[in-house]
Coordinates of C-alpha atoms and ligand atoms in Angstrom, one line a residue:
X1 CA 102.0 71.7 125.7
X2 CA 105.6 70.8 124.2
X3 CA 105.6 67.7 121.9
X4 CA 108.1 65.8 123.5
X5 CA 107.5 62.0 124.2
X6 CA 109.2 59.7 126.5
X7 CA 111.5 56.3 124.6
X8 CA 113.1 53.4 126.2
X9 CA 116.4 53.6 123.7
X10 CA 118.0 50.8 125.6
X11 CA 117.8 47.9 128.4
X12 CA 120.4 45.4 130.3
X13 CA 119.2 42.8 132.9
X14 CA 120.8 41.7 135.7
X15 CA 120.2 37.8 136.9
X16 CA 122.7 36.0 139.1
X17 CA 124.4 33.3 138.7
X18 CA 123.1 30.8 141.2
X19 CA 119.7 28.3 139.9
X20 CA 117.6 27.2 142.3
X21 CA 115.6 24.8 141.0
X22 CA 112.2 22.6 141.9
X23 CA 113.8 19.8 142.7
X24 CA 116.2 21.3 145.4
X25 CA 113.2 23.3 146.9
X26 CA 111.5 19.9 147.3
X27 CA 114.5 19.4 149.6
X28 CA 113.9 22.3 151.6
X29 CA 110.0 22.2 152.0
X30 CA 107.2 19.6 151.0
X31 CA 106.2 20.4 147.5
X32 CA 107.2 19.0 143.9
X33 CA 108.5 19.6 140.5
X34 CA 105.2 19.2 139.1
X35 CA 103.1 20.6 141.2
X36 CA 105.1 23.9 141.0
X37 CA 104.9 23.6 136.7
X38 CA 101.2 23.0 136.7
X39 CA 100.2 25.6 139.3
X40 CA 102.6 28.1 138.8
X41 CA 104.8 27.5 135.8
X42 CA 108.2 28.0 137.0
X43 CA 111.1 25.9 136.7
X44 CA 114.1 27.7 138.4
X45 CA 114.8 30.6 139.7
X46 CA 118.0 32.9 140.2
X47 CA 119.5 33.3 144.1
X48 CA 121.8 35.9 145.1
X49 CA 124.1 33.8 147.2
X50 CA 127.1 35.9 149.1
X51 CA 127.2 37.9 152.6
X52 CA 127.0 41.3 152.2
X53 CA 125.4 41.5 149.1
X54 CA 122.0 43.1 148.4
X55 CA 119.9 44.4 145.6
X56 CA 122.3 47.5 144.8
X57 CA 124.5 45.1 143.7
X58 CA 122.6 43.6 141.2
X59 CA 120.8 47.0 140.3
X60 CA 124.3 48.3 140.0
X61 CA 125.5 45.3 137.4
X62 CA 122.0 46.3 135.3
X63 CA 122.8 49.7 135.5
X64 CA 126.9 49.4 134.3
X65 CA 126.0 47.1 131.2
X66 CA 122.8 49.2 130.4
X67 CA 125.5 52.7 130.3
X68 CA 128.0 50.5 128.4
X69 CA 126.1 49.5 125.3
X70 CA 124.0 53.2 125.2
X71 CA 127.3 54.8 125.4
X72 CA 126.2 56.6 128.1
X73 CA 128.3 58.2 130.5
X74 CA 127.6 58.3 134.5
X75 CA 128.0 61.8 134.9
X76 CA 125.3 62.6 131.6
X77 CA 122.3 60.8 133.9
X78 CA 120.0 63.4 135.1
X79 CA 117.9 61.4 137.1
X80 CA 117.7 57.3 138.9
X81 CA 114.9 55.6 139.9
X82 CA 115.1 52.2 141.5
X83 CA 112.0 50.0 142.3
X84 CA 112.6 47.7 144.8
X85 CA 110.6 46.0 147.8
X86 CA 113.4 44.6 148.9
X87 CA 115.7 47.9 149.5
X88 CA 119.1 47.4 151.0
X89 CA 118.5 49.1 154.0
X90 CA 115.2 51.3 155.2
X91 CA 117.7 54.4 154.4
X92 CA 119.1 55.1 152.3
X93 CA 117.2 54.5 149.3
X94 CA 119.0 51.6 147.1
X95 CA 118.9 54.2 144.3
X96 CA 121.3 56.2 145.8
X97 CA 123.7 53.0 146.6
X98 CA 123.2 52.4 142.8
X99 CA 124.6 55.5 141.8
X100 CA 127.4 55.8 144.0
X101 CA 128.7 52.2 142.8
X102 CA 128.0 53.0 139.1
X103 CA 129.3 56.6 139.1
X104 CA 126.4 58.8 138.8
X105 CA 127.2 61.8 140.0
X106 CA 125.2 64.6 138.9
X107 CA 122.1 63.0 139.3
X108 CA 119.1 62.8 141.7
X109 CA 117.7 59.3 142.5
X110 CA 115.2 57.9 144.4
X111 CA 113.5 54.5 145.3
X112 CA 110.3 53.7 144.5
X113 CA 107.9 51.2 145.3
X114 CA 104.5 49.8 144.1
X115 CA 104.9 45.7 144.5
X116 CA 105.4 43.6 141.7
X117 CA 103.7 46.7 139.7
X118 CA 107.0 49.0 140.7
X119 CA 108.4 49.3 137.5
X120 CA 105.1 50.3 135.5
X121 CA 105.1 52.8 138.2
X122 CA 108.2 53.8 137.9
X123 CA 108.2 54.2 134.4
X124 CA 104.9 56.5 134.5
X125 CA 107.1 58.6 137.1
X126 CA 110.3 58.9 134.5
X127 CA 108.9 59.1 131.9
X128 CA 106.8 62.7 133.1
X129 CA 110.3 64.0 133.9
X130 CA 111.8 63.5 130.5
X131 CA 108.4 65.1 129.2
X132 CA 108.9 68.0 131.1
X133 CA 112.1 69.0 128.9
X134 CA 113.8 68.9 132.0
X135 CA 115.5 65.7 132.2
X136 CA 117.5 64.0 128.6
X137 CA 118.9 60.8 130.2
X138 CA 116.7 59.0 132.8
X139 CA 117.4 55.6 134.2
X140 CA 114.6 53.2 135.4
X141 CA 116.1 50.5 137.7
X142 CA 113.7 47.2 139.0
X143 CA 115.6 44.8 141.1
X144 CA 115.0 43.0 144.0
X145 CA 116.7 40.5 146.3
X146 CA 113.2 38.1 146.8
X147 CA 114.9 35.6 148.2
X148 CA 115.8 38.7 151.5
X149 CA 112.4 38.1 152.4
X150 CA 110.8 34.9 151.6
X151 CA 110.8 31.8 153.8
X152 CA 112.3 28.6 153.0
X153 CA 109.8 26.7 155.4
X154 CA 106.4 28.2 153.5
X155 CA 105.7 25.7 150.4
X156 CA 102.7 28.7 150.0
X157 CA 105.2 31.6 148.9
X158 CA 109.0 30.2 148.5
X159 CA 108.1 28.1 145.1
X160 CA 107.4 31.3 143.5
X161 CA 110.2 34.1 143.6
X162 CA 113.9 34.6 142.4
X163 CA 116.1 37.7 142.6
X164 CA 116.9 39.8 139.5
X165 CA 117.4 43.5 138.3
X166 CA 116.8 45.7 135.0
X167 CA 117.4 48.6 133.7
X168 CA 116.0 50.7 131.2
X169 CA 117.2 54.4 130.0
X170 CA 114.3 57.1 128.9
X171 CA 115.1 59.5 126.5
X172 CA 113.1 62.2 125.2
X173 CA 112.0 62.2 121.4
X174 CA 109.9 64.2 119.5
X175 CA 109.7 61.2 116.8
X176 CA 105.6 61.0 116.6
X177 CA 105.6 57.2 115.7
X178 CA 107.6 56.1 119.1
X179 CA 107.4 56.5 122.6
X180 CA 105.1 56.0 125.6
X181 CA 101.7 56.3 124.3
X182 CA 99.4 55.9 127.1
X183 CA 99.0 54.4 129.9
X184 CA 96.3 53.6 133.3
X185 CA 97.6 52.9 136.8
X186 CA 95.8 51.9 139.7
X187 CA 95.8 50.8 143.5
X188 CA 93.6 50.0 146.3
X189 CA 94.9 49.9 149.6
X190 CA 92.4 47.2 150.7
X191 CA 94.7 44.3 149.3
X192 CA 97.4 44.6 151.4
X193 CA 95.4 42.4 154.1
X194 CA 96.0 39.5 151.7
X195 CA 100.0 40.0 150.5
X196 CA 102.1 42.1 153.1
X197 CA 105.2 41.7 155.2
X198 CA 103.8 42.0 158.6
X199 CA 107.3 43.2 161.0
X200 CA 110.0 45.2 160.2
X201 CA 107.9 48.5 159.3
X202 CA 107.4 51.4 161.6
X203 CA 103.7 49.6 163.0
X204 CA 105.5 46.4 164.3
X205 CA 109.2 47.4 164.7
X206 CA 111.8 44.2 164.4
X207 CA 112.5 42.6 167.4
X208 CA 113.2 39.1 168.9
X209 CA 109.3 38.2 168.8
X210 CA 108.7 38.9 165.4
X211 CA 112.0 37.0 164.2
X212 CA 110.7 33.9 166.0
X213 CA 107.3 34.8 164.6
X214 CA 108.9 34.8 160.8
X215 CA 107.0 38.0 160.8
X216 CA 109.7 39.3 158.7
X217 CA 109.2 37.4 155.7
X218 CA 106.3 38.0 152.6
X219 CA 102.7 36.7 154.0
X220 CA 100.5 35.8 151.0
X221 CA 96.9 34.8 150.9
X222 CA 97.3 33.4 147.1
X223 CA 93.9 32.7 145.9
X224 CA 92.3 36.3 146.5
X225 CA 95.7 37.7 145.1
X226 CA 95.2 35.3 141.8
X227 CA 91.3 36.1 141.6
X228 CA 92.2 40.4 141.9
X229 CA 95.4 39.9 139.5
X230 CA 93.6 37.7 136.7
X231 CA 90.7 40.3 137.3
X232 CA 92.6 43.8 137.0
X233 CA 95.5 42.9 134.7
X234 CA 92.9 41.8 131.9
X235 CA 90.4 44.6 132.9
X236 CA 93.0 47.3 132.5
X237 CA 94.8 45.5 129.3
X238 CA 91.9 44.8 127.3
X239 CA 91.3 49.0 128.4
X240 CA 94.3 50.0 127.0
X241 CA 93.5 47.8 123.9
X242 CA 90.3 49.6 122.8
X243 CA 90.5 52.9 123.8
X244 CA 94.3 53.2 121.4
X245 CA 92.2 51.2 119.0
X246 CA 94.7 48.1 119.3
X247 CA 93.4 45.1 117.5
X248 CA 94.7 41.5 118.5
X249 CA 97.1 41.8 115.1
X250 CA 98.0 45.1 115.9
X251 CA 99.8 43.8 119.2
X252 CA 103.3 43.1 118.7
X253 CA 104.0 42.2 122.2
X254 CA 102.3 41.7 125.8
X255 CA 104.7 42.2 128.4
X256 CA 103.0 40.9 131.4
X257 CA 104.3 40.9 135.5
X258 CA 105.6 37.1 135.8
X259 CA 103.7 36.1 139.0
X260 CA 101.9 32.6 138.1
X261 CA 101.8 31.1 133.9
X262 CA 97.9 30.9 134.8
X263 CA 97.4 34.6 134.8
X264 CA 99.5 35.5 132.2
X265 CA 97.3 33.1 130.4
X266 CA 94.0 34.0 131.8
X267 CA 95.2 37.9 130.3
X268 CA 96.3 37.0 126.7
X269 CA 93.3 35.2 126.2
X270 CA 90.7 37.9 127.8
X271 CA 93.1 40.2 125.4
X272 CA 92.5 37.8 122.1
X273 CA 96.0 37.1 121.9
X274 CA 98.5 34.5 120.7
X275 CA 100.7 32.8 123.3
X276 CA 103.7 33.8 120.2
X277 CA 102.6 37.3 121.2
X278 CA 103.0 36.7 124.8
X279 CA 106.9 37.8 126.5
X280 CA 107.3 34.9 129.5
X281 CA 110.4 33.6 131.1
X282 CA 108.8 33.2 134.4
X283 CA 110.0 29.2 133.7
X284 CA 113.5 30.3 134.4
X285 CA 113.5 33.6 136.8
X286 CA 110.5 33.4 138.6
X287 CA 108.7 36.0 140.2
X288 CA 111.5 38.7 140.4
X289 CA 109.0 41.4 141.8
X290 CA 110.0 45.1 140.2
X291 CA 112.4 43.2 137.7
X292 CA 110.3 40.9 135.8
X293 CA 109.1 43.4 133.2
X294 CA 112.5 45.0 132.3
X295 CA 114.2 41.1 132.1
X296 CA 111.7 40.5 129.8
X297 CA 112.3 43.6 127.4
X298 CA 116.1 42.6 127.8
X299 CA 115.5 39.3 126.9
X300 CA 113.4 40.0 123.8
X301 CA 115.5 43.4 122.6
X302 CA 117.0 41.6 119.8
X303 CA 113.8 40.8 118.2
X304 CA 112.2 44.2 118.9
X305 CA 111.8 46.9 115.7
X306 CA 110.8 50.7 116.2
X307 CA 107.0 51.3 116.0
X308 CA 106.0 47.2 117.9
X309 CA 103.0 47.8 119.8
X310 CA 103.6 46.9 123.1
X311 CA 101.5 46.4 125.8
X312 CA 103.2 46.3 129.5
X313 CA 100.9 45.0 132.1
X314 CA 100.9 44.4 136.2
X315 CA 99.5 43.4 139.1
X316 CA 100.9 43.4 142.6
X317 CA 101.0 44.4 146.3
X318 CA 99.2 47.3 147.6
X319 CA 97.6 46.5 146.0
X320 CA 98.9 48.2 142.7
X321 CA 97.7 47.5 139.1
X322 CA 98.2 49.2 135.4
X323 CA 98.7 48.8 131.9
X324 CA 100.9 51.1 129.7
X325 CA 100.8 51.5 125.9
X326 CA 104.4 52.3 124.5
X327 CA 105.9 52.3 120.6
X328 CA 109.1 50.8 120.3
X329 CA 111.6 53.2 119.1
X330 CA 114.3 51.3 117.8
X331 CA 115.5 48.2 116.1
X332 CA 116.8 45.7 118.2
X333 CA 120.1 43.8 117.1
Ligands
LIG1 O1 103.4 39.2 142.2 C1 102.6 39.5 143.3 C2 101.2 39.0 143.1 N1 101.2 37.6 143.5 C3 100.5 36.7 142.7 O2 100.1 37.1 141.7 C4 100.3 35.3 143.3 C5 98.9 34.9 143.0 N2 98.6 33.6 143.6 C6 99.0 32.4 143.0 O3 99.8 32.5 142.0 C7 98.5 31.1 143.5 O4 97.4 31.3 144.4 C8 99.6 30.3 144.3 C9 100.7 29.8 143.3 C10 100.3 31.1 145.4 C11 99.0 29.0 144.9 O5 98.3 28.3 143.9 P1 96.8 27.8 144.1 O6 96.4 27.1 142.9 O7 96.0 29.1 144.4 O8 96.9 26.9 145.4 P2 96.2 26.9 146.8 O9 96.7 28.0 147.6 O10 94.7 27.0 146.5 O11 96.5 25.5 147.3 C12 96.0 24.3 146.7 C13 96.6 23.1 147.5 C14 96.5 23.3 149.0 O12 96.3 22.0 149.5 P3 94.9 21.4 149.9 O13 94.4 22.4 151.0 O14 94.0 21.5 148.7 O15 95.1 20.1 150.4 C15 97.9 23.8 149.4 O16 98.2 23.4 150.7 O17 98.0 23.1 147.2 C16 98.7 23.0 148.4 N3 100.0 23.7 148.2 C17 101.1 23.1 147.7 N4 101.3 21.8 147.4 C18 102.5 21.5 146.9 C19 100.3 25.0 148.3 N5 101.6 25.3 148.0 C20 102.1 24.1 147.6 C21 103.4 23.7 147.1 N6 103.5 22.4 146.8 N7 104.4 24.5 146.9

């Protein structure tokens, strides 16, 4: 066993520019401002607006400002992974469309995906590589293009996501009082009854029918989804709590998927936390999918010092689950 750890030692975000907001969704389908706050908590959310442009684009914009400030050039990555449920095409992966617009050269990448829980996921996956010894400069891409898939005539599913991208870069340390600490992922297949697209995949091929049909757009059942995300994400926090010996005042920060206020809630208080403890902006992005975590880490870097105990958390199709314990490993702003 070498001693080498995985550490996040930098992260950009991605959100465009475009703000769709409650009140222009009650144009487009019956629902309000309030009910939307109350049941779900968000206020806007970000819309890629353009033809021709896709999820690589915005996972390309994380990726340039995330090289920029870590002085990183393209050609040093060793590895990209992009999470994404809403890839640009079937084939090639996104990943690969990232790195040829950013530069990366010399690199292998790859897409990944898990849901909403894609970039915990993906983060496991990277952060094994840099472990190895193998890889020094890994980038962890979430980003999806939500609004690809979701239908502007369903008041069930349309209220809740936006599109967005972030990026994070592992590097190896051997700096015992950072790094990814520990972490416990799950899935079970038996969810995807209740949250799936159903057309487009290689069981009901696109066609005419299925277009009519809207088959092509997310289908959510969102009460069992809520009860199996309030359930899991808490089970599996409040896991990664006790066995690292994590107190409520030893948390620094819960970073939790941004899929409703009301289970972000239901987990910091089945944790024992403050809402002060609690990273959410799912008021102003919605639910980007594999982006939320990594726009929140952006958003908060500033106030982030090395050794925080963080807590990362997720629920989402599959369905997919986990928790993560990491160490901050350096000083924001
Ligand atoms: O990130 C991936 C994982 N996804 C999630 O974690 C999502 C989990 N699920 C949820 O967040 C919630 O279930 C939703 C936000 C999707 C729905 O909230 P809910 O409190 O579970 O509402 P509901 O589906 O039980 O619907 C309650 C009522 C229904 O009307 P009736 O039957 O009581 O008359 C719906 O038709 O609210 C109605 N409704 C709406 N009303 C106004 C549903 N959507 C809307 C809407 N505006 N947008």
């Amino acid at each position: 066993m070498n001693n080498i750890k995985a550490t996040i030692t930098g992260v950009a975000g991605y959100v465009p520019e475009y703000r769709l907001t409650n009140d222009e969704l009650a144009q487009m389908v019956d629902t309000s401002d309030e009910w939307i706050m109350t049941r779900i908590g968000i206020k806007e959310r970000r819309i890629l607006k353009g033809e021709g442009k896709g999820t690589s684009d915005m996972g390309a914009e994380a990726v340039k400002s995330l090289l920029e400030k870590t002085n990183t050039k393209p050609e040093e990555v060793d590895v990209l992974i992009n999470c994404t449920v809403t890839p640009d095409m079937q084939f090639p992966a996104t990943a690969n469309i990232i790195s040829d617009k950013v530069g990366i050269k010399n690199a292998f990448s790859f897409d990944l995906n898990a849901g909403c829980s894609g970039f915990l996921y993906g983060l496991e996956t990277i952060s094994k590589f840099v472990e190895s010894g193998k890889y020094k400069k890994a980038v962890l891409v979430g980003a999806d293009k939500m609004s690809s898939i979701v239908d502007y005539q369903d008041r069930a599913t349309s209220p809740i996501f936006g599109d967005g991208a972030g990026a994070i870069l592992v590097e190896p340390t051997t700096d015992e009082s950072i790094g990814i600490m520990d972490s416990k992922l799950q899935s079970d297949g038996v969810g995807r009854i209740h949250l799936h697209q159903k057309a487009g995949g290689s069981v009901k091929p696109a066609s005419h029918e299925t277009v009519d049909a809207r088959e092509h757009y997310i289908y959510q059942e969102g009460q069992p989804v809520f009860k199996w995300a309030v359930s899991k994400m808490a089970d599996v926090s409040v896991e990664m709590m006790e066995r690292n010996n994590i107190t409520p005042d030893d948390l620094t920060w819960l970073v939790p998927h941004q899929a409703n206020n009301r289970i972000i809630e239901a987990t910091a208080k089945r944790m024992g936390i403050k809402k002060e403890q609690v990273m959410i902006n799912i008021q102003k992005f919605g639910n980007t999918t594999a982006a939320t975590l990594p726009l929140c880490l952006w958003e908060w870097e500033p106030q982030l010092k090395k050794g925080d105990n963080i807590i990362l958390a997720t629920f989402g199709a599959g369905f997919t689950w986990g928790s993560m314990y990491i160490k901050w490993g350096y000083d924001g702003k």
